[in-house]
Amino acid sequence: MHLEKREQLMFDGESGEAARQSMEILVALGKIYGAQKMIPITSAQVAGVSYKTIGDAGLEYLQDLAAKGAKTIVPTFLNPAGMDIAQWKEMRIPADFAKKQIEILDAYSKMGIMKTCTCAPYLIGIRPKKGEHIAWAESSAISFANSVLGARTNREGGPSALAAAICGVTPYYGLHVEENRTARLLVDLQCSVSTISDFSALGCVIGEIAKDRYPAFTGIKTPTEEQLKVLGASMAATGSVPLYFVQGVTPEWKVADDAEKITITEAELKTTKMKLDTVHHVPSGHKFPGSSGTEYGTRDSRPQLVTLGCPHASLNEIKLVADMVSKRKPNCEFWVCTSRKLKEESDALGYTKTIQSAGGRVVADTCMVVCPLEQMGYSVTGTNSGKAAKYLPSLCKQKVAFGDIEDILYR
Ligand code: F3S
């Protein structure tokens, strides 16, 4: 593998131990994937921020790296942490968890990393341009950056994204290489998709079918960024899909001549939604009349907590919830998860206050999956996100009430 002079000096330890260790990780990764060289990156997004996901071993690794003088040399920001840094007591986060979480954030801070703590950096102005090489680590952010923005990133792990941030380069392979960005699964949508739960269900179905192929969609008309972010997040959750195309929408559209063609119908989306809603057993072929008129959901399936904002909510989404709950108070506690920056905007616009008055909370820096929900007395959680629905049972020991916002807030 060819290294430029600066990269070789790092590899040889001339730029300090932290840079040497980081370049060693990148070279090893490059060798595994057959990269011939490194490519400079313009930004990095580091995952592995929640104490829940990295534990004491991760904290020690970060503190050790910081003590060795690690410094990032490109703009670098963080994935959600395990708690809202300002509201952790009100959220009933255990104090020992909070202490460790603060230590993790301090270690990252010492390395010069911005405490953005969001999986949707593109909603707070961090929007790499088409063709820009980056090293991002959170699966939904990777999908959005590659697909909607046309930037180039592989699916980085926490340590490799951090190493790239410290060295300013990443191995040139995979999705950094133009020829590899080709769809081999052509999805023709035979039904309309309009709500977030529709896009979630579609993403979950296609993620399972894709199997290492990048999907290209026809039949999705003028989707919003919110719909695209949840589509990508759901495909990433069920199939680790890092790139997709939507005809006439995404900046790239390249489909292999021999791509497999499939169609998706409304019936498949309905079945997927019922499967995601794990609070009650749905016998095969049966449909339940729901309290809000949907074909899934029963009065026994009420969530204790409804969590919205997976991926992190945009200001539009926060406003939508505020408008809805100002007219009718929900039947349960609820959170809208977002970035610190957008929470501050929500505070200034009065949305946060409206949501609080209706029994909810705008939660920053964290999300329903990476906070210790299972230690906070919840066992049934509502979501409209395919990704959250996929992870809440395994990572948070939750039963899931899945559906559109109205359905889950007012069951
Ligand atoms: Fe983001 Fe957490 Fe969902 S990191 S994509 S809100 S699981």
GROMACS .gro file of C-alpha atoms and ligand atoms in nm:
model
  418
    1MET     CA    1   0.000   0.000   0.000
    2HIS     CA    2   0.141   0.336  -0.102
    3LEU     CA    3   0.169   0.598   0.174
    4GLU     CA    4   0.240   0.966   0.112
    5LYS     CA    5   0.539   1.107   0.301
    6ARG     CA    6   0.322   1.263   0.572
    7GLU     CA    7   0.131   0.937   0.616
    8GLN     CA    8   0.454   0.737   0.634
    9LEU     CA    9   0.588   0.970   0.904
   10MET     CA   10   0.273   0.911   1.105
   11PHE     CA   11   0.305   0.538   1.053
   12ASP     CA   12   0.667   0.555   1.175
   13GLY     CA   13   0.566   0.738   1.492
   14GLU     CA   14   0.719   1.075   1.398
   15SER     CA   15   0.390   1.251   1.475
   16GLY     CA   16   0.345   1.090   1.815
   17GLU     CA   17   0.214   0.765   1.952
   18ALA     CA   18  -0.156   0.839   1.905
   19ALA     CA   19  -0.108   0.920   1.534
   20ARG     CA   20   0.112   0.610   1.492
   21GLN     CA   21  -0.147   0.387   1.650
   22SER     CA   22  -0.422   0.544   1.438
   23MET     CA   23  -0.228   0.510   1.111
   24GLU     CA   24  -0.158   0.148   1.199
   25ILE     CA   25  -0.536   0.087   1.225
   26LEU     CA   26  -0.597   0.254   0.887
   27VAL     CA   27  -0.317   0.064   0.711
   28ALA     CA   28  -0.440  -0.267   0.854
   29LEU     CA   29  -0.793  -0.187   0.735
   30GLY     CA   30  -0.665  -0.085   0.392
   31LYS     CA   31  -0.475  -0.411   0.357
   32ILE     CA   32  -0.781  -0.618   0.448
   33TYR     CA   33  -0.988  -0.446   0.177
   34GLY     CA   34  -0.715  -0.419  -0.085
   35ALA     CA   35  -0.674  -0.039  -0.078
   36GLN     CA   36  -0.375   0.087  -0.278
   37LYS     CA   37  -0.358   0.425  -0.106
   38MET     CA   38  -0.514   0.664   0.146
   39ILE     CA   39  -0.754   0.942   0.050
   40PRO     CA   40  -0.784   1.274   0.240
   41ILE     CA   41  -1.115   1.328   0.418
   42THR     CA   42  -1.297   1.653   0.492
   43SER     CA   43  -1.479   1.537   0.805
   44ALA     CA   44  -1.526   1.246   1.043
   45GLN     CA   45  -1.819   1.133   1.252
   46VAL     CA   46  -1.730   0.914   1.547
   47ALA     CA   47  -1.965   0.650   1.690
   48GLY     CA   48  -1.907   0.465   2.015
   49VAL     CA   49  -2.007   0.755   2.237
   50SER     CA   50  -2.265   0.609   2.473
   51TYR     CA   51  -2.132   0.448   2.789
   52LYS     CA   52  -2.404   0.188   2.734
   53THR     CA   53  -2.245   0.073   2.407
   54ILE     CA   54  -1.871   0.107   2.481
   55GLY     CA   55  -1.857   0.039   2.856
   56ASP     CA   56  -1.544   0.068   3.071
   57ALA     CA   57  -1.317  -0.087   2.808
   58GLY     CA   58  -1.415   0.181   2.555
   59LEU     CA   59  -1.376   0.459   2.810
   60GLU     CA   60  -1.025   0.338   2.899
   61TYR     CA   61  -0.930   0.317   2.529
   62LEU     CA   62  -1.040   0.678   2.475
   63GLN     CA   63  -0.871   0.808   2.789
   64ASP     CA   64  -0.551   0.631   2.689
   65LEU     CA   65  -0.561   0.779   2.339
   66ALA     CA   66  -0.628   1.128   2.479
   67ALA     CA   67  -0.340   1.088   2.727
   68LYS     CA   68  -0.110   0.999   2.435
   69GLY     CA   69  -0.189   1.339   2.285
   70ALA     CA   70  -0.440   1.234   2.017
   71LYS     CA   71  -0.575   1.536   1.827
   72THR     CA   72  -0.815   1.532   1.535
   73ILE     CA   73  -0.701   1.728   1.231
   74VAL     CA   74  -1.030   1.744   1.037
   75PRO     CA   75  -1.372   1.864   1.164
   76THR     CA   76  -1.496   1.575   1.376
   77PHE     CA   77  -1.825   1.533   1.555
   78LEU     CA   78  -1.997   1.277   1.775
   79ASN     CA   79  -2.282   1.032   1.751
   80PRO     CA   80  -2.549   1.042   2.027
   81ALA     CA   81  -2.434   0.982   2.384
   82GLY     CA   82  -2.620   0.782   2.649
   83MET     CA   83  -2.801   1.079   2.798
   84ASP     CA   84  -2.904   1.440   2.756
   85ILE     CA   85  -2.609   1.624   2.906
   86ALA     CA   86  -2.832   1.895   3.056
   87GLN     CA   87  -3.142   1.694   3.152
   88TRP     CA   88  -3.004   1.360   3.264
   89LYS     CA   89  -3.137   1.390   3.618
   90GLU     CA   90  -3.490   1.471   3.499
   91MET     CA   91  -3.467   1.174   3.261
   92ARG     CA   92  -3.389   0.946   3.559
   93ILE     CA   93  -3.049   0.840   3.421
   94PRO     CA   94  -2.857   0.654   3.695
   95ALA     CA   95  -2.585   0.875   3.849
   96ASP     CA   96  -2.302   0.622   3.802
   97PHE     CA   97  -2.393   0.596   3.431
   98ALA     CA   98  -2.392   0.977   3.401
   99LYS     CA   99  -2.047   1.001   3.562
  100LYS     CA  100  -1.895   0.758   3.310
  101GLN     CA  101  -2.076   0.927   3.021
  102ILE     CA  102  -1.930   1.264   3.115
  103GLU     CA  103  -1.580   1.108   3.129
  104ILE     CA  104  -1.626   0.972   2.776
  105LEU     CA  105  -1.729   1.312   2.644
  106ASP     CA  106  -1.434   1.474   2.821
  107ALA     CA  107  -1.193   1.230   2.657
  108TYR     CA  108  -1.335   1.312   2.312
  109SER     CA  109  -1.322   1.680   2.392
  110LYS     CA  110  -0.951   1.658   2.476
  111MET     CA  111  -0.896   1.523   2.126
  112GLY     CA  112  -1.061   1.834   1.979
  113ILE     CA  113  -1.389   1.667   1.885
  114MET     CA  114  -1.710   1.871   1.877
  115LYS     CA  115  -1.974   1.755   2.125
  116THR     CA  116  -2.249   1.756   1.863
  117CYS     CA  117  -2.385   1.417   1.977
  118THR     CA  118  -2.620   1.366   1.685
  119CYS     CA  119  -2.677   1.099   1.423
  120ALA     CA  120  -2.812   1.364   1.186
  121PRO     CA  121  -2.525   1.613   1.152
  122TYR     CA  122  -2.662   1.706   0.809
  123LEU     CA  123  -2.955   1.876   0.988
  124ILE     CA  124  -2.724   2.114   1.173
  125GLY     CA  125  -2.532   2.236   0.870
  126ILE     CA  126  -2.273   1.960   0.840
  127ARG     CA  127  -2.347   1.864   0.480
  128PRO     CA  128  -2.058   1.729   0.275
  129LYS     CA  129  -2.096   1.794  -0.097
  130LYS     CA  130  -2.132   1.539  -0.377
  131GLY     CA  131  -1.801   1.359  -0.431
  132GLU     CA  132  -1.650   1.469  -0.098
  133HIS     CA  133  -1.462   1.193   0.087
  134ILE     CA  134  -1.552   1.157   0.455
  135ALA     CA  135  -1.524   0.894   0.731
  136TRP     CA  136  -1.856   0.865   0.909
  137ALA     CA  137  -1.955   0.591   1.149
  138GLU     CA  138  -2.324   0.602   1.233
  139SER     CA  139  -2.520   0.379   0.997
  140SER     CA  140  -2.808   0.618   0.919
  141ALA     CA  141  -2.573   0.915   0.879
  142ILE     CA  142  -2.358   0.707   0.642
  143SER     CA  143  -2.664   0.622   0.437
  144PHE     CA  144  -2.779   0.984   0.419
  145ALA     CA  145  -2.433   1.118   0.333
  146ASN     CA  146  -2.377   0.863   0.056
  147SER     CA  147  -2.727   0.854  -0.086
  148VAL     CA  148  -2.892   1.193  -0.039
  149LEU     CA  149  -2.581   1.413  -0.042
  150GLY     CA  150  -2.366   1.204  -0.279
  151ALA     CA  151  -2.064   1.217  -0.046
  152ARG     CA  152  -1.836   0.912  -0.016
  153THR     CA  153  -1.795   0.713   0.301
  154ASN     CA  154  -1.754   0.351   0.392
  155ARG     CA  155  -1.928   0.208   0.695
  156GLU     CA  156  -1.667   0.307   0.949
  157GLY     CA  157  -1.650   0.160   1.298
  158GLY     CA  158  -1.594   0.392   1.594
  159PRO     CA  159  -1.214   0.328   1.614
  160SER     CA  160  -1.156   0.357   1.237
  161ALA     CA  161  -1.350   0.685   1.213
  162LEU     CA  162  -1.151   0.820   1.507
  163ALA     CA  163  -0.825   0.703   1.349
  164ALA     CA  164  -0.925   0.876   1.023
  165ALA     CA  165  -1.003   1.194   1.216
  166ILE     CA  166  -0.660   1.188   1.379
  167CYS     CA  167  -0.472   1.116   1.054
  168GLY     CA  168  -0.697   1.312   0.816
  169VAL     CA  169  -0.714   1.022   0.570
  170THR     CA  170  -0.897   0.694   0.517
  171PRO     CA  171  -0.812   0.389   0.303
  172TYR     CA  172  -0.931   0.426  -0.058
  173TYR     CA  173  -1.164   0.132  -0.121
  174GLY     CA  174  -1.534   0.042  -0.123
  175LEU     CA  175  -1.769   0.337  -0.156
  176HIS     CA  176  -1.485   0.585  -0.207
  177VAL     CA  177  -1.433   0.429  -0.550
  178GLU     CA  178  -1.675   0.553  -0.817
  179GLU     CA  179  -1.719   0.217  -0.996
  180ASN     CA  180  -1.835   0.049  -0.675
  181ARG     CA  181  -2.132   0.281  -0.637
  182THR     CA  182  -2.370   0.077  -0.851
  183ALA     CA  183  -2.714  -0.055  -0.754
  184ARG     CA  184  -2.781  -0.423  -0.814
  185LEU     CA  185  -3.136  -0.432  -0.678
  186LEU     CA  186  -3.406  -0.236  -0.861
  187VAL     CA  187  -3.713  -0.177  -0.644
  188ASP     CA  188  -4.034  -0.072  -0.815
  189LEU     CA  189  -4.278   0.064  -0.563
  190GLN     CA  190  -4.635  -0.039  -0.647
  191CYS     CA  191  -4.797   0.158  -0.366
  192SER     CA  192  -4.784   0.506  -0.224
  193VAL     CA  193  -4.565   0.583   0.074
  194SER     CA  194  -4.633   0.902   0.265
  195THR     CA  195  -4.586   0.868   0.641
  196ILE     CA  196  -4.267   0.807   0.836
  197SER     CA  197  -4.393   0.461   0.932
  198ASP     CA  198  -4.448   0.383   0.560
  199PHE     CA  199  -4.087   0.473   0.479
  200SER     CA  200  -3.970   0.282   0.786
  201ALA     CA  201  -4.153  -0.032   0.678
  202LEU     CA  202  -4.023   0.002   0.322
  203GLY     CA  203  -3.668   0.039   0.451
  204CYS     CA  204  -3.701  -0.264   0.679
  205VAL     CA  205  -3.831  -0.483   0.394
  206ILE     CA  206  -3.563  -0.377   0.146
  207GLY     CA  207  -3.281  -0.400   0.402
  208GLU     CA  208  -3.366  -0.765   0.454
  209ILE     CA  209  -3.382  -0.836   0.080
  210ALA     CA  210  -3.075  -0.633  -0.024
  211LYS     CA  211  -2.803  -0.867   0.106
  212ASP     CA  212  -2.489  -0.662   0.025
  213ARG     CA  213  -2.654  -0.498  -0.277
  214TYR     CA  214  -2.733  -0.129  -0.308
  215PRO     CA  215  -3.101  -0.070  -0.390
  216ALA     CA  216  -3.237   0.176  -0.646
  217PHE     CA  217  -3.602   0.283  -0.609
  218THR     CA  218  -3.851   0.382  -0.874
  219GLY     CA  219  -4.196   0.508  -0.783
  220ILE     CA  220  -4.105   0.728  -0.485
  221LYS     CA  221  -4.236   1.072  -0.570
  222THR     CA  222  -4.086   1.390  -0.416
  223PRO     CA  223  -3.985   1.250  -0.076
  224THR     CA  224  -3.887   1.488   0.202
  225GLU     CA  225  -3.547   1.471   0.371
  226GLU     CA  226  -3.720   1.336   0.682
  227GLN     CA  227  -3.865   1.048   0.479
  228LEU     CA  228  -3.529   0.974   0.315
  229LYS     CA  229  -3.344   0.975   0.646
  230VAL     CA  230  -3.581   0.719   0.797
  231LEU     CA  231  -3.578   0.507   0.479
  232GLY     CA  232  -3.198   0.491   0.490
  233ALA     CA  233  -3.187   0.431   0.865
  234SER     CA  234  -3.428   0.139   0.839
  235MET     CA  235  -3.235  -0.024   0.553
  236ALA     CA  236  -2.914   0.025   0.752
  237ALA     CA  237  -3.073  -0.142   1.055
  238THR     CA  238  -3.209  -0.450   0.882
  239GLY     CA  239  -2.948  -0.493   0.609
  240SER     CA  240  -2.647  -0.267   0.680
  241VAL     CA  241  -2.725  -0.084   0.354
  242PRO     CA  242  -2.490   0.220   0.322
  243LEU     CA  243  -2.608   0.355  -0.017
  244TYR     CA  244  -2.932   0.371  -0.214
  245PHE     CA  245  -3.070   0.567  -0.507
  246VAL     CA  246  -3.414   0.714  -0.571
  247GLN     CA  247  -3.489   0.788  -0.934
  248GLY     CA  248  -3.510   1.161  -1.001
  249VAL     CA  249  -3.426   1.246  -0.639
  250THR     CA  250  -3.076   1.136  -0.532
  251PRO     CA  251  -2.771   1.297  -0.695
  252GLU     CA  252  -2.653   0.961  -0.829
  253TRP     CA  253  -2.844   0.694  -1.021
  254LYS     CA  254  -2.641   0.404  -1.149
  255VAL     CA  255  -2.805   0.065  -1.189
  256ALA     CA  256  -2.631  -0.248  -1.317
  257ASP     CA  257  -2.780  -0.398  -1.636
  258ASP     CA  258  -2.823  -0.730  -1.458
  259ALA     CA  259  -2.980  -0.583  -1.142
  260GLU     CA  260  -3.252  -0.799  -0.990
  261LYS     CA  261  -3.595  -0.634  -1.026
  262ILE     CA  262  -3.852  -0.660  -0.749
  263THR     CA  263  -4.183  -0.493  -0.671
  264ILE     CA  264  -4.315  -0.391  -0.330
  265THR     CA  265  -4.686  -0.371  -0.261
  266GLU     CA  266  -4.900  -0.219   0.009
  267ALA     CA  267  -4.971  -0.563   0.153
  268GLU     CA  268  -4.600  -0.619   0.218
  269LEU     CA  269  -4.569  -0.287   0.397
  270LYS     CA  270  -4.871  -0.365   0.616
  271THR     CA  271  -4.730  -0.703   0.712
  272THR     CA  272  -4.397  -0.545   0.801
  273LYS     CA  273  -4.564  -0.283   1.018
  274MET     CA  274  -4.750  -0.552   1.208
  275LYS     CA  275  -4.429  -0.747   1.262
  276LEU     CA  276  -4.251  -0.437   1.394
  277ASP     CA  277  -4.531  -0.381   1.645
  278THR     CA  278  -4.426  -0.645   1.899
  279VAL     CA  279  -4.652  -0.548   2.189
  280HIS     CA  280  -4.910  -0.800   2.092
  281HIS     CA  281  -4.913  -1.122   1.903
  282VAL     CA  282  -5.064  -1.100   1.559
  283PRO     CA  283  -5.177  -1.442   1.438
  284SER     CA  284  -5.092  -1.495   1.074
  285GLY     CA  285  -5.361  -1.355   0.847
  286HIS     CA  286  -5.544  -1.167   1.126
  287LYS     CA  287  -5.591  -0.795   1.149
  288PHE     CA  288  -5.693  -0.609   1.463
  289PRO     CA  289  -5.906  -0.296   1.461
  290GLY     CA  290  -5.689  -0.034   1.636
  291SER     CA  291  -5.805   0.237   1.872
  292SER     CA  292  -5.718   0.498   1.609
  293GLY     CA  293  -5.874   0.313   1.321
  294THR     CA  294  -5.554   0.155   1.187
  295GLU     CA  295  -5.547  -0.214   1.113
  296TYR     CA  296  -5.289  -0.288   1.378
  297GLY     CA  297  -5.274  -0.203   1.745
  298THR     CA  298  -5.512  -0.281   2.030
  299ARG     CA  299  -5.587  -0.105   2.354
  300ASP     CA  300  -5.355  -0.353   2.528
  301SER     CA  301  -5.064  -0.230   2.322
  302ARG     CA  302  -5.028   0.115   2.477
  303PRO     CA  303  -4.669   0.231   2.517
  304GLN     CA  304  -4.543   0.374   2.846
  305LEU     CA  305  -4.311   0.603   2.655
  306VAL     CA  306  -4.327   0.719   2.294
  307THR     CA  307  -3.993   0.810   2.141
  308LEU     CA  308  -3.976   1.010   1.822
  309GLY     CA  309  -3.669   1.129   1.633
  310CYS     CA  310  -3.483   0.825   1.503
  311PRO     CA  311  -3.275   0.943   1.324
  312HIS     CA  312  -3.267   1.268   1.521
  313ALA     CA  313  -3.565   1.492   1.453
  314SER     CA  314  -3.551   1.795   1.226
  315LEU     CA  315  -3.702   2.124   1.340
  316ASN     CA  316  -4.000   2.051   1.111
  317GLU     CA  317  -4.061   1.723   1.289
  318ILE     CA  318  -4.041   1.888   1.632
  319LYS     CA  319  -4.289   2.151   1.516
  320LEU     CA  320  -4.524   1.886   1.383
  321VAL     CA  321  -4.529   1.712   1.721
  322ALA     CA  322  -4.575   2.042   1.907
  323ASP     CA  323  -4.870   2.133   1.684
  324MET     CA  324  -5.027   1.791   1.730
  325VAL     CA  325  -4.996   1.773   2.110
  326SER     CA  326  -5.109   2.132   2.158
  327LYS     CA  327  -5.448   2.025   2.023
  328ARG     CA  328  -5.475   1.697   2.210
  329LYS     CA  329  -5.269   1.573   2.504
  330PRO     CA  330  -5.112   1.229   2.444
  331ASN     CA  331  -5.197   0.928   2.656
  332CYS     CA  332  -4.839   0.869   2.765
  333GLU     CA  333  -4.500   1.023   2.833
  334PHE     CA  334  -4.310   1.105   2.514
  335TRP     CA  335  -3.969   1.222   2.394
  336VAL     CA  336  -3.862   1.394   2.075
  337CYS     CA  337  -3.492   1.316   2.031
  338THR     CA  338  -3.277   1.568   1.848
  339SER     CA  339  -2.943   1.747   1.845
  340ARG     CA  340  -2.850   2.011   2.104
  341LYS     CA  341  -2.849   2.280   1.833
  342LEU     CA  342  -3.202   2.202   1.715
  343LYS     CA  343  -3.327   2.171   2.072
  344GLU     CA  344  -3.204   2.526   2.133
  345GLU     CA  345  -3.391   2.641   1.823
  346SER     CA  346  -3.698   2.454   1.942
  347ASP     CA  347  -3.665   2.625   2.283
  348ALA     CA  348  -3.645   2.965   2.115
  349LEU     CA  349  -3.950   2.899   1.898
  350GLY     CA  350  -4.162   2.773   2.190
  351TYR     CA  351  -4.201   2.416   2.060
  352THR     CA  352  -4.017   2.269   2.360
  353LYS     CA  353  -4.252   2.446   2.604
  354THR     CA  354  -4.560   2.325   2.415
  355ILE     CA  355  -4.429   1.970   2.420
  356GLN     CA  356  -4.350   1.991   2.793
  357SER     CA  357  -4.698   2.122   2.868
  358ALA     CA  358  -4.841   1.811   2.701
  359GLY     CA  359  -4.629   1.574   2.914
  360GLY     CA  360  -4.339   1.535   2.672
  361ARG     CA  361  -3.976   1.631   2.653
  362VAL     CA  362  -3.740   1.744   2.378
  363VAL     CA  363  -3.434   1.534   2.446
  364ALA     CA  364  -3.093   1.634   2.310
  365ASP     CA  365  -2.755   1.456   2.276
  366THR     CA  366  -2.900   1.104   2.302
  367CYS     CA  367  -3.166   0.870   2.168
  368MET     CA  368  -3.404   0.598   2.277
  369VAL     CA  369  -3.164   0.320   2.175
  370VAL     CA  370  -2.830   0.434   2.319
  371CYS     CA  371  -2.964   0.562   2.653
  372PRO     CA  372  -3.021   0.306   2.930
  373LEU     CA  373  -3.397   0.285   2.876
  374GLU     CA  374  -3.411  -0.061   3.030
  375GLN     CA  375  -3.274   0.080   3.359
  376MET     CA  376  -3.529   0.359   3.370
  377GLY     CA  377  -3.845   0.161   3.438
  378TYR     CA  378  -3.980   0.135   3.082
  379SER     CA  379  -4.073  -0.190   2.915
  380VAL     CA  380  -4.307  -0.084   2.630
  381THR     CA  381  -4.186   0.191   2.401
  382GLY     CA  382  -4.354   0.345   2.100
  383THR     CA  383  -4.175   0.451   1.784
  384ASN     CA  384  -4.246   0.536   1.420
  385SER     CA  385  -3.890   0.444   1.319
  386GLY     CA  386  -3.797   0.112   1.164
  387LYS     CA  387  -3.446   0.140   1.304
  388ALA     CA  388  -3.563   0.204   1.660
  389ALA     CA  389  -3.822  -0.074   1.627
  390LYS     CA  390  -3.546  -0.309   1.520
  391TYR     CA  391  -3.308  -0.227   1.807
  392LEU     CA  392  -3.536  -0.149   2.103
  393PRO     CA  393  -3.612  -0.517   2.179
  394SER     CA  394  -3.250  -0.637   2.168
  395LEU     CA  395  -3.058  -0.336   2.301
  396CYS     CA  396  -3.314  -0.195   2.544
  397LYS     CA  397  -3.529  -0.499   2.633
  398GLN     CA  398  -3.842  -0.316   2.519
  399LYS     CA  399  -4.160  -0.432   2.358
  400VAL     CA  400  -4.237  -0.203   2.068
  401ALA     CA  401  -4.554  -0.018   1.979
  402PHE     CA  402  -4.489   0.072   1.616
  403GLY     CA  403  -4.699   0.305   1.407
  404ASP     CA  404  -4.756   0.658   1.290
  405ILE     CA  405  -4.722   0.937   1.543
  406GLU     CA  406  -5.099   0.974   1.596
  407ASP     CA  407  -5.139   0.602   1.647
  408ILE     CA  408  -4.867   0.560   1.908
  409LEU     CA  409  -4.930   0.886   2.096
  410TYR     CA  410  -5.304   0.828   2.131
  411ARG     CA  411  -5.342   0.451   2.162
  412F3S    FE1  412  -2.991   0.790   1.562
  412F3S    FE2  413  -3.031   0.649   1.778
  412F3S    FE3  414  -3.184   0.613   1.569
  412F3S     S1  415  -2.835   0.699   1.690
  412F3S     S2  416  -3.053   0.658   1.395
  412F3S     S3  417  -3.172   0.800   1.689
  412F3S     S4  418  -3.103   0.454   1.701
   0.00000   0.00000   0.00000
